[in-house]
Each structure stands twice: as C-alpha cells, then as structure tokens.
Amino acid sequence: MLTRTEHRAARAAGLAALLCIGLALAVPVLVLVAQGAGTGLSASQGEYLLRITRFTLMQAGLSTILSLATAVPLARALARRPAFPGRRWLINLFAVPLGLPPLVAALGLIEVWGRNGIANKGLGLLGVETPFSIYGLSGILIAHVFFNLPLAVRFILPGLERLPPEYWKTAANLGMGGLSLFRLIEWPAMRQSAAGAAGLVFMLCATSFTLVLVLGGGPAATTLEVAIYQALRFDFDPGRALMLAAIQVGLTLAVMLGLKLISAPSKPGDTKGGSTSRPDAPHGLHALPDAVLIGVAGVFVGAPMVAVIISGLQADLSRLLADPQFWRAATTSLSIGVAAALLSVLLAGLLVRARYSAADRSASPALGLLSALSGAASSLTLLVPPVVLGAGWFLMLGGGVGQMLAPLAVIVTVNALMALPFVMRVIEPAHLSAMQRNGRLSLSLGITGFSRLWQIDIPALRLPLVTGFVFAVALSLGDLGAIALFGSDRIVTLPWLLYQKLGSYRTSDAAGLALLLGGLTMGLMLAADRLGNRNGTTGQ
Amino acid sequence: MRISHVLPVALTTMLAFSSSPAASAEKTLTVYTYESFVSDWGPGPKIEAAFEAECNCDLKWVGVADGVALLNRLKLEGEKARAGVVLGLDTNLVTEAKNTGLFEPHGLETKSVSVPGGFSDTVFIPYDYSHFAVVYDSEAISAPPASLKDLVEGDPRDKIVIQDPRTSTPGLGLLLWMKSVYGDDAKAAWEKLSKRVLTVTPGWSEAYGLFTSGEAPMVLSYTTSPAYHMVAEETDRYQAAEFAEGHYLQIEVAGLLAHAPEKELARQFLSFMMTPGFQNEIPTNNWMMPVAATSIDLPEAFSTLVSPQKSFLYSPEDAAENRAAWIDEWLDAMSR
C-alpha cells in the first residue's frame, strides 16, 4: 500500500540501487576484458588452464559426492533416532561451520589432520606408516566436507522429520525392510532437498578460495579462483587472469542454470526436537551403525573447532591483545564490516521496496522486469565471485598502490555484495508482512513519504534490519577473498593478519588470532540468530 | 541503531589507525626486503639498530613473502613505490629489475665486495651469497639423496617442501638448478619430482617452518642453513645433502630506487651494507656467507658445511630471457 509518489520513489531508488550494483559488477569485468584481451596464450599455458579447470570441477564434484553420500545416511540416522543423546546439541553444532571463517577452520583442520595432528598420531599407533597429508586434494576434500556435510544435513533432515508418524507405523505394520523403506518413503522425502543441497555444495566448492589457498599445496591442486589470485599477485599477468575469470564466470553460470533446472533448493529449516516414534529403527546391536555414524560425524565436525579453542588458549593471548598490530587490524576489520553491512542493508532495503512496489501492480512488463532484476541482483553476486570482482578493480586501480580509500571502498563494496543475498532474505518477508499490517493504516492517517519511512516502516523493520546488519558484519569479518588482492602493510584486516602469521608459521600467534576471530564472528552470528528468532524471520 | 552516528566514527577511526603515525623530525629510509630478513630472529632488527646508530635516521623495513615477490611488487607499484632501497633480489632477477627502469646506478665504490665467480654491476651490489641445497632431518631420513637425480627419482613417500618460483628466489633457484642439470629433460624431471613435493609455499619462511615443525623430512634451502641449527640450537640433526652434479649459487643483491625520497640516505645505507656493521650480522642471522670483511670470525660450524665442488649460475641475461617460459613449463609439469 503505497501512494503514487511513494511508488515512484521506491522504483527510482530501486533502479538506482540496481544501477550501482550493475556498475560495481560491470566495471571490473570490463576492465579485465580490456586489459587482458589480445594477450595470446602459449600451448603450455592453454594446457595449464585446461588442467586447472578440470581440477576445479573434479574437486567440487568429489566434495559434493562425499558430502552428500555421508549426509544422506546421517540425516536418516538422525531422523530415526529422535532421542539420541546429544542430538539437539549436534544439530546446533552443525550450524557453526556456516559462520566460521574458512581460515580459522583451516587452522583447526591442520591441527587435527596435519602430520603432527591427532589423526596421523592415531594412524601411527595403528601401524600405518605413510602419514596422511592435509595438503593437496585430500586436504581440500576434508575441508570441503567439514563445511558442507553439516550444511547438507541441515537441508535434508527437516524433510524427513516432516513426514507424518503414521507413515512409520504403517510401514512397520506392513513389515517393510530398510531398503524398501528408504526407496518408498525416505528417499522421496529427501530427494528434492538433497538435489538442492548437492547443487549448492557444488557451487560453493567450485568457487572455494581460502581453503584451497591454504591447503592446496601447489600447482597440482589449484582452483580457478586461486589461479586468478596468483596470476595477479604472483605473475601480474592480466591476460591469464582474464582467461581464468572468464572460465570461472562461465562455469558458475552453467552451474546456476543447472540449479534452476533441478528447482530452487529448499532452505535449511528448523528441526524439531523429535518426538516422533520410529518403530522401524533397528534396536539393540543393530542400532550400532547409526550410533557410530552420528558419533563419527560429530567428532569430525567438532574436533577442528575444539582444536582451535585448545591451541588458541595455549597461545599468549595477553601479549596478542597488547599488540597494537592486532588492534589496528581489528579496527580496520570492524570498520570495513560496519561500512559493508550498512551498504548491504541499504541496497537490500531499496531493492526489497522496489520489488514490493513493482509487484503491487504488475501491469507493465517494465515493472515485471524491475521486479525480476531486483530479485536477480543478489544472485548476480554469486555469478561473479569476489576474487574476480576484486581482480577487475585491482587492475583498474593499478594494484591500489599508495592508495587507502579506493582499495578500502572496493573491499567494502565486495563484502556488501557478498552479504546482499542473505540480507535480502532476512528483510523481504518482514517487509511484506509489515506492509500488510501498516500499509492501509498509514494511508488512512495520511502519513506518507519520508515521514512514513522514518516513523512507521523503518521502526517496524528494526529487528530484521539489525539482524541483516549483524550478519553482514560477521560475514565481512571472516572474508579473505577481497583483502587477499589488496592486502599490504597499510591495509591489514584480521583474516589477512591471520593469513600472514600462518604463512610465517608463527603458529602460536596464528592460533590465538584464530580463536579471537572465530569467537568474534561466532558471537555476531549467534546474536543475529537470536534477533532473527525473536522476530520470527531468520535468514532461512 | 543510529546509523548516522556510526558511519563517521567508523571512518575516522579507520583513517586514524591506517595512516602512519606522524613522522618525527629525523629522516626515514624505507627498505623493501623479504620476510625472513626482518623477522625477530633475522638480521633486520640488528642491522637496523647498527645503521640508526650512525645515520640519525629512522630505518623502516617492509617485508614481502620472498625475493621474486619483491620484484612483482615493484612492477606493480612502479614509481609509486615508497622505498629507497630494495634488498633481496638475486642475480637471476637483476636484468628484469633493471628493465623496469625503476633503479638507478648506485655510483659507489664496490671493490671491498667479492663473491664466487665475481659479480660486479653498476646498479646492484651483492650483500651475501650461498649455494642452494636440500636440507634434511637426519632423524627422519637415513639415506639422504646424494645427487639431484637421487632427489628426482627417490621414494615419493619421503616428501620435500619447495618454494614457488613465481614468488621465491630459492624456488626460482631450484628451477634453474634443474634446468642446469637436466636441460631439455627438465620438464620430465619436474613431473617425477612433483610426486615427492608435499607442498609448494610462496616463500622460504613458510617452507622452512613446515620442515622444522616436522611436516616434511626435506626442504629446499641453503648449504649454510645447518649452521643455524649447530650454532643456535647446538644440534647436528639438520644437514645439507651434497649433490654430485654440483649446486646452484645464489648471490643476493640490493639496489637504489630512482624515485627514492631520501636518495643520499639510501646511498649511505648501501655503503653501510659493505661494512662490518652490516656484514657481521649476515652469517649468524641470515645464515648466508658475507661478501665483505667482517670484524668477527665465522663460527666453527661454518667449516663443517658442504662446500660444492661445482657451481651453477646462469648469467642475468639468460635467466631474464628464459624465466617466463621456464616457469610456464614448471607450472605445466607440476600441475599434471
């Protein structure tokens, strides 16, 4: 319910927001094309590109298969063991990797899976002589499963739990075996969410940057994103960066179109603390496989986090906290995070409003287009990954040398765009219900325009706005992709500082820093979650 | 949330923290170098103290991952580089460095400097040298490789950590070493060696850190590296493997940037580099050989080090001409 003027304003503002996003995406792409085009590739370079592309797809494919092949039986086991001790706790634990900065997770994974980690010591005790290597493909796969197995489980489990209890009773009465139960009841209930999760996991792994950078271990295990970074920071070869970026964008586009075909992924929903009785669940000794599976998965996901906490507490935290370098990095990180979050919330607000206005009377095709574009704007940022975006701006700014504000502005913009899809998802439903509640009233009271925005609409959206804001701050705090290109001795963020300490193997400092950064982002994520729950609209 | 209040505060703190503190009256010299040179245990802090004692200036180090990254950074920054001296390139890079047009002749007398094979140049001055070598952990490996061929063809389960030739001078050194020994067969040799490579790091520090923390039993480093463990840690555990084919020589150099803000001070630093005040810190802090007179004797440990029978070194011109193509070849072989 908007007045004519308000409609016009909403659409104009939405158009302006779209224009800004379009500019922020198009400029770097055009610069990449302009600077990189015309530089020919030698045969060996061409083969190298081909191999990197193949590796990118291969690791993403394997990561997806491993994550899903574990997630499906795990979700099944969790669904039929509603009273498993610590189940609620485990499901909460599975929400953590979503918000954990990849760099912090990488550190924990090295603690667990490194040559001197618990896993290899255990293997040594068992008499396995060849130590397991966290570097290269195996390390990348472990890290990707660590992040995506929990995600997939949270996608799949709600579908299983929503099945009415009568299904299980009837199945038990019919004496259905495990296999037919899976084929006739469980699989149909999770097929769609599993497919959606698979697509999402593939997309995330195909554009994975930080984990591959830290755990890749050389040219044999390099993905397109890391190769773009290396082409610019190692070789300063814009031509190669362009080729790689073009392949990357083509790839993500293909995957996204593929995803559209599979149907949009359902969102990870709330799981209920299970009261459904499951007569089909095996009992006694036969329950052991389920228990083992749940236990192993819990340890697999939990151990790296515990390792981060333990080694972080062993670090000299007081010295780290007294280090001006830490505070400088923390201030820069928080400032970037706050600025990025403000921008993200502002853009999301404008787009949501424009979409609402366009949907309100979807008469003309122009309005339909505006609505569609506003909706697609957030996905556009998935299409052009942060490193590609940063690469274009990096070339345009001549590496950002001797500049402070321009690189900072780029990092802020990239982070804001990264957060946009999530922030929009928080604000849009709240905005819709607020409009339904207050729209008519505002009109009848004659409160319109800015005063309406300030006095009615924004206060009504206060909680979702703050939730989106806090979430965006947390996301930006953990980001290494944008800063990796521009980081220097002058612009240092917490993840960049952590990466440098990790690089120079000041491991104790790195461990302490990882704990602080992990704690900060997790705290913010929890706060966002709390706020979101109070409001009834989490980013789900 | 009062957004209007948060933004200005955030921006001002960001700026306040990011801009460097107001410089004092004395002049400042910034030196670009590689990271291990300026770490707490490297020569940087001691050299800084020694130079500041006589220059009435503030010496600031800026460390990047490694020597080749240094050149990359200069190419990127061009004339905007805010430094007077670049320290940490090696002879394999000097031609490319000169081609950037960013350096100018130092105009100093360098007679006191001597390196194996004799390197003298109007733009770059050597400050230390050593031979590349595979350093191994004698408690993890009983039979170290006795030749480059052994290294290439040995058991893939015994891993080595090497550096990326696109960022690191030891990484580039190994590339040129392989080329010196294998010639046109280098690519095939790299494909074989890649099975033994645990990981490729951007700089020497990371690689050596992985090695000493036990992640791999071998690392590409220098013939002089074991001296560190003998002198500082009093252990013979880490040794350099002598290779039958010979070892590749590294001569590290420093040069004067044409756009140096304090050019005289930069020149003063380069002169200082050739005196005992600088050279004394090289053997027992950078763990390389000094190129000019020191006022203290080399520790005993240095006499026990591997001294290569044969040295390899490409001319700067050859290295410059082939570097890009050979790195592509390396990438191709290593990504198989």
mmCIF file of N, CA, C and O in Angstrom, chain B residues 198-249:
data_model
loop_
_atom_site.group_PDB
_atom_site.id
_atom_site.type_symbol
_atom_site.label_atom_id
_atom_site.label_comp_id
_atom_site.label_asym_id
_atom_site.label_seq_id
_atom_site.Cartn_x
_atom_site.Cartn_y
_atom_site.Cartn_z
ATOM 1 N N LEU B 198 55.576 -32.223 -0.976
ATOM 2 C CA LEU B 198 54.443 -32.157 -0.038
ATOM 3 C C LEU B 198 53.597 -30.938 -0.363
ATOM 4 O O LEU B 198 52.393 -31.022 -0.533
ATOM 5 N N THR B 199 54.245 -29.784 -0.444
ATOM 6 C CA THR B 199 53.524 -28.566 -0.785
ATOM 7 C C THR B 199 54.499 -27.535 -1.332
ATOM 8 O O THR B 199 55.706 -27.638 -1.107
ATOM 9 N N VAL B 200 53.955 -26.585 -2.087
ATOM 10 C CA VAL B 200 54.756 -25.504 -2.652
ATOM 11 C C VAL B 200 54.360 -24.228 -1.934
ATOM 12 O O VAL B 200 53.203 -23.829 -1.976
ATOM 13 N N THR B 201 55.291 -23.602 -1.233
ATOM 14 C CA THR B 201 54.947 -22.415 -0.451
ATOM 15 C C THR B 201 55.358 -21.148 -1.203
ATOM 16 O O THR B 201 56.240 -21.191 -2.047
ATOM 17 N N PRO B 202 54.719 -20.027 -0.872
ATOM 18 C CA PRO B 202 55.094 -18.772 -1.553
ATOM 19 C C PRO B 202 56.476 -18.263 -1.151
ATOM 20 O O PRO B 202 57.119 -17.588 -1.926
ATOM 21 N N GLY B 203 56.931 -18.567 0.038
ATOM 22 C CA GLY B 203 58.213 -18.027 0.470
ATOM 23 C C GLY B 203 59.056 -19.050 1.225
ATOM 24 O O GLY B 203 58.576 -20.124 1.600
ATOM 25 N N TRP B 204 60.326 -18.682 1.438
ATOM 26 C CA TRP B 204 61.236 -19.586 2.134
ATOM 27 C C TRP B 204 60.786 -19.824 3.572
ATOM 28 O O TRP B 204 60.877 -20.947 4.073
ATOM 29 N N SER B 205 60.325 -18.775 4.267
ATOM 30 C CA SER B 205 59.960 -18.907 5.694
ATOM 31 C C SER B 205 58.938 -20.003 5.922
ATOM 32 O O SER B 205 59.075 -20.813 6.833
ATOM 33 N N GLU B 206 57.876 -19.986 5.089
ATOM 34 C CA GLU B 206 56.821 -20.982 5.265
ATOM 35 C C GLU B 206 57.386 -22.392 5.097
ATOM 36 O O GLU B 206 57.092 -23.292 5.874
ATOM 37 N N ALA B 207 58.203 -22.557 4.046
ATOM 38 C CA ALA B 207 58.744 -23.879 3.754
ATOM 39 C C ALA B 207 59.614 -24.357 4.909
ATOM 40 O O ALA B 207 59.482 -25.486 5.380
ATOM 41 N N TYR B 208 60.491 -23.484 5.385
ATOM 42 C CA TYR B 208 61.393 -23.910 6.444
ATOM 43 C C TYR B 208 60.630 -24.161 7.749
ATOM 44 O O TYR B 208 60.970 -25.051 8.518
ATOM 45 N N GLY B 209 59.568 -23.375 7.963
ATOM 46 C CA GLY B 209 58.727 -23.579 9.140
ATOM 47 C C GLY B 209 58.059 -24.941 9.107
ATOM 48 O O GLY B 209 58.013 -25.661 10.113
ATOM 49 N N LEU B 210 57.550 -25.332 7.938
ATOM 50 C CA LEU B 210 56.918 -26.646 7.797
ATOM 51 C C LEU B 210 57.931 -27.753 8.071
ATOM 52 O O LEU B 210 57.627 -28.748 8.719
ATOM 53 N N PHE B 211 59.152 -27.552 7.560
ATOM 54 C CA PHE B 211 60.213 -28.546 7.720
ATOM 55 C C PHE B 211 60.579 -28.713 9.194
ATOM 56 O O PHE B 211 60.581 -29.826 9.724
ATOM 57 N N THR B 212 60.848 -27.613 9.885
ATOM 58 C CA THR B 212 61.280 -27.736 11.282
ATOM 59 C C THR B 212 60.148 -28.185 12.196
ATOM 60 O O THR B 212 60.402 -28.744 13.255
ATOM 61 N N SER B 213 58.885 -27.963 11.777
ATOM 62 C CA SER B 213 57.807 -28.466 12.630
ATOM 63 C C SER B 213 57.477 -29.920 12.318
ATOM 64 O O SER B 213 56.526 -30.470 12.852
ATOM 65 N N GLY B 214 58.266 -30.531 11.430
ATOM 66 C CA GLY B 214 58.139 -31.967 11.223
ATOM 67 C C GLY B 214 57.145 -32.396 10.177
ATOM 68 O O GLY B 214 56.850 -33.580 10.029
ATOM 69 N N GLU B 215 56.597 -31.454 9.397
ATOM 70 C CA GLU B 215 55.620 -31.820 8.372
ATOM 71 C C GLU B 215 56.277 -32.562 7.206
ATOM 72 O O GLU B 215 55.634 -33.315 6.505
ATOM 73 N N ALA B 216 57.560 -32.288 6.954
ATOM 74 C CA ALA B 216 58.265 -32.982 5.872
ATOM 75 C C ALA B 216 59.722 -33.196 6.281
ATOM 76 O O ALA B 216 60.276 -32.394 7.033
ATOM 77 N N PRO B 217 60.354 -34.291 5.794
ATOM 78 C CA PRO B 217 61.733 -34.566 6.191
ATOM 79 C C PRO B 217 62.783 -33.790 5.371
ATOM 80 O O PRO B 217 63.954 -33.815 5.714
ATOM 81 N N MET B 218 62.372 -33.131 4.276
ATOM 82 C CA MET B 218 63.339 -32.400 3.452
ATOM 83 C C MET B 218 62.763 -31.050 3.059
ATOM 84 O O MET B 218 61.551 -30.878 2.931
ATOM 85 N N VAL B 219 63.679 -30.082 2.836
ATOM 86 C CA VAL B 219 63.248 -28.763 2.398
ATOM 87 C C VAL B 219 64.317 -28.197 1.476
ATOM 88 O O VAL B 219 65.500 -28.526 1.619
ATOM 89 N N LEU B 220 63.907 -27.385 0.522
ATOM 90 C CA LEU B 220 64.896 -26.687 -0.291
ATOM 91 C C LEU B 220 65.349 -25.453 0.473
ATOM 92 O O LEU B 220 64.547 -24.592 0.815
ATOM 93 N N SER B 221 66.686 -25.404 0.759
ATOM 94 C CA SER B 221 67.213 -24.255 1.483
ATOM 95 C C SER B 221 68.635 -24.007 1.002
ATOM 96 O O SER B 221 68.880 -24.048 -0.211
ATOM 97 N N TYR B 222 69.570 -23.829 1.941
ATOM 98 C CA TYR B 222 70.941 -23.468 1.566
ATOM 99 C C TYR B 222 71.956 -24.395 2.223
ATOM 100 O O TYR B 222 71.678 -24.981 3.275
ATOM 101 N N THR B 223 73.157 -24.468 1.629
ATOM 102 C CA THR B 223 74.236 -25.247 2.265
ATOM 103 C C THR B 223 74.561 -24.678 3.642
ATOM 104 O O THR B 223 75.035 -25.397 4.510
ATOM 105 N N THR B 224 74.283 -23.387 3.836
ATOM 106 C CA THR B 224 74.629 -22.741 5.101
ATOM 107 C C THR B 224 73.555 -22.912 6.180
ATOM 108 O O THR B 224 73.804 -22.592 7.340
ATOM 109 N N SER B 225 72.371 -23.401 5.812
ATOM 110 C CA SER B 225 71.289 -23.492 6.801
ATOM 111 C C SER B 225 71.637 -24.345 8.026
ATOM 112 O O SER B 225 71.260 -23.990 9.145
ATOM 113 N N PRO B 226 72.338 -25.507 7.841
ATOM 114 C CA PRO B 226 72.622 -26.323 9.031
ATOM 115 C C PRO B 226 73.421 -25.571 10.093
ATOM 116 O O PRO B 226 73.331 -25.894 11.276
ATOM 117 N N ALA B 227 74.202 -24.563 9.675
ATOM 118 C CA ALA B 227 74.976 -23.793 10.654
ATOM 119 C C ALA B 227 74.061 -23.197 11.712
ATOM 120 O O ALA B 227 74.418 -23.109 12.892
ATOM 121 N N TYR B 228 72.873 -22.779 11.299
ATOM 122 C CA TYR B 228 71.928 -22.209 12.253
ATOM 123 C C TYR B 228 71.625 -23.205 13.367
ATOM 124 O O TYR B 228 71.675 -22.880 14.554
ATOM 125 N N HIS B 229 71.325 -24.447 12.961
ATOM 126 C CA HIS B 229 70.966 -25.444 13.971
ATOM 127 C C HIS B 229 72.168 -25.805 14.840
ATOM 128 O O HIS B 229 72.017 -26.090 16.019
ATOM 129 N N MET B 230 73.386 -25.775 14.226
ATOM 130 C CA MET B 230 74.572 -26.103 15.013
ATOM 131 C C MET B 230 74.902 -24.981 15.992
ATOM 132 O O MET B 230 75.211 -25.227 17.155
ATOM 133 N N VAL B 231 74.813 -23.733 15.536
ATOM 134 C CA VAL B 231 75.197 -22.615 16.392
ATOM 135 C C VAL B 231 74.089 -22.264 17.380
ATOM 136 O O VAL B 231 74.311 -22.211 18.587
ATOM 137 N N ALA B 232 72.893 -22.049 16.860
ATOM 138 C CA ALA B 232 71.826 -21.535 17.714
ATOM 139 C C ALA B 232 71.165 -22.641 18.533
ATOM 140 O O ALA B 232 70.695 -22.394 19.642
ATOM 141 N N GLU B 233 71.118 -23.848 17.994
ATOM 142 C CA GLU B 233 70.407 -24.912 18.707
ATOM 143 C C GLU B 233 71.318 -26.034 19.157
ATOM 144 O O GLU B 233 70.870 -26.994 19.779
ATOM 145 N N GLU B 234 72.608 -25.921 18.795
ATOM 146 C CA GLU B 234 73.616 -26.913 19.177
ATOM 147 C C GLU B 234 73.179 -28.332 18.836
ATOM 148 O O GLU B 234 73.236 -29.242 19.667
ATOM 149 N N THR B 235 72.702 -28.500 17.598
ATOM 150 C CA THR B 235 72.332 -29.848 17.169
ATOM 151 C C THR B 235 72.820 -30.116 15.750
ATOM 152 O O THR B 235 72.850 -29.211 14.918
ATOM 153 N N ASP B 236 73.201 -31.371 15.493
ATOM 154 C CA ASP B 236 73.634 -31.773 14.150
ATOM 155 C C ASP B 236 72.498 -32.458 13.396
ATOM 156 O O ASP B 236 72.698 -33.055 12.346
ATOM 157 N N ARG B 237 71.311 -32.365 13.949
ATOM 158 C CA ARG B 237 70.184 -33.125 13.404
ATOM 159 C C ARG B 237 69.876 -32.744 11.961
ATOM 160 O O ARG B 237 69.565 -33.597 11.138
ATOM 161 N N TYR B 238 69.949 -31.448 11.632
ATOM 162 C CA TYR B 238 69.581 -31.000 10.287
ATOM 163 C C TYR B 238 70.832 -30.799 9.445
ATOM 164 O O TYR B 238 71.734 -30.067 9.838
ATOM 165 N N GLN B 239 70.908 -31.463 8.311
ATOM 166 C CA GLN B 239 72.102 -31.424 7.466
ATOM 167 C C GLN B 239 71.729 -31.096 6.027
ATOM 168 O O GLN B 239 70.617 -31.363 5.584
ATOM 169 N N ALA B 240 72.720 -30.534 5.296
ATOM 170 C CA ALA B 240 72.526 -30.299 3.867
ATOM 171 C C ALA B 240 73.073 -31.489 3.098
ATOM 172 O O ALA B 240 74.115 -32.035 3.457
ATOM 173 N N ALA B 241 72.360 -31.927 2.068
ATOM 174 C CA ALA B 241 72.811 -33.052 1.252
ATOM 175 C C ALA B 241 73.710 -32.531 0.135
ATOM 176 O O ALA B 241 73.325 -31.605 -0.578
ATOM 177 N N GLU B 242 74.905 -33.119 0.018
ATOM 178 C CA GLU B 242 75.798 -32.695 -1.067
ATOM 179 C C GLU B 242 75.409 -33.428 -2.343
ATOM 180 O O GLU B 242 75.272 -34.654 -2.349
ATOM 181 N N PHE B 243 75.202 -32.691 -3.421
ATOM 182 C CA PHE B 243 74.765 -33.294 -4.672
ATOM 183 C C PHE B 243 75.931 -33.436 -5.629
ATOM 184 O O PHE B 243 76.719 -32.502 -5.843
ATOM 185 N N ALA B 244 76.035 -34.627 -6.229
ATOM 186 C CA ALA B 244 77.171 -34.952 -7.089
ATOM 187 C C ALA B 244 77.273 -34.025 -8.296
ATOM 188 O O ALA B 244 78.375 -33.700 -8.741
ATOM 189 N N GLU B 245 76.133 -33.586 -8.827
ATOM 190 C CA GLU B 245 76.193 -32.755 -10.044
ATOM 191 C C GLU B 245 76.735 -31.363 -9.763
ATOM 192 O O GLU B 245 77.203 -30.685 -10.674
ATOM 193 N N GLY B 246 76.660 -30.922 -8.506
ATOM 194 C CA GLY B 246 77.034 -29.555 -8.164
ATOM 195 C C GLY B 246 75.818 -28.810 -7.640
ATOM 196 O O GLY B 246 74.707 -29.346 -7.645
ATOM 197 N N HIS B 247 76.045 -27.588 -7.162
ATOM 198 C CA HIS B 247 74.964 -26.809 -6.548
ATOM 199 C C HIS B 247 74.801 -25.471 -7.251
ATOM 200 O O HIS B 247 75.755 -24.919 -7.784
ATOM 201 N N TYR B 248 73.572 -24.957 -7.235
ATOM 202 C CA TYR B 248 73.313 -23.665 -7.860
ATOM 203 C C TYR B 248 73.647 -22.555 -6.861
ATOM 204 O O TYR B 248 73.294 -22.634 -5.686
ATOM 205 N N LEU B 249 74.346 -21.543 -7.351
ATOM 206 C CA LEU B 249 74.805 -20.450 -6.497
ATOM 207 C C LEU B 249 73.751 -19.346 -6.434
ATOM 208 O O LEU B 249 73.105 -19.045 -7.439
#
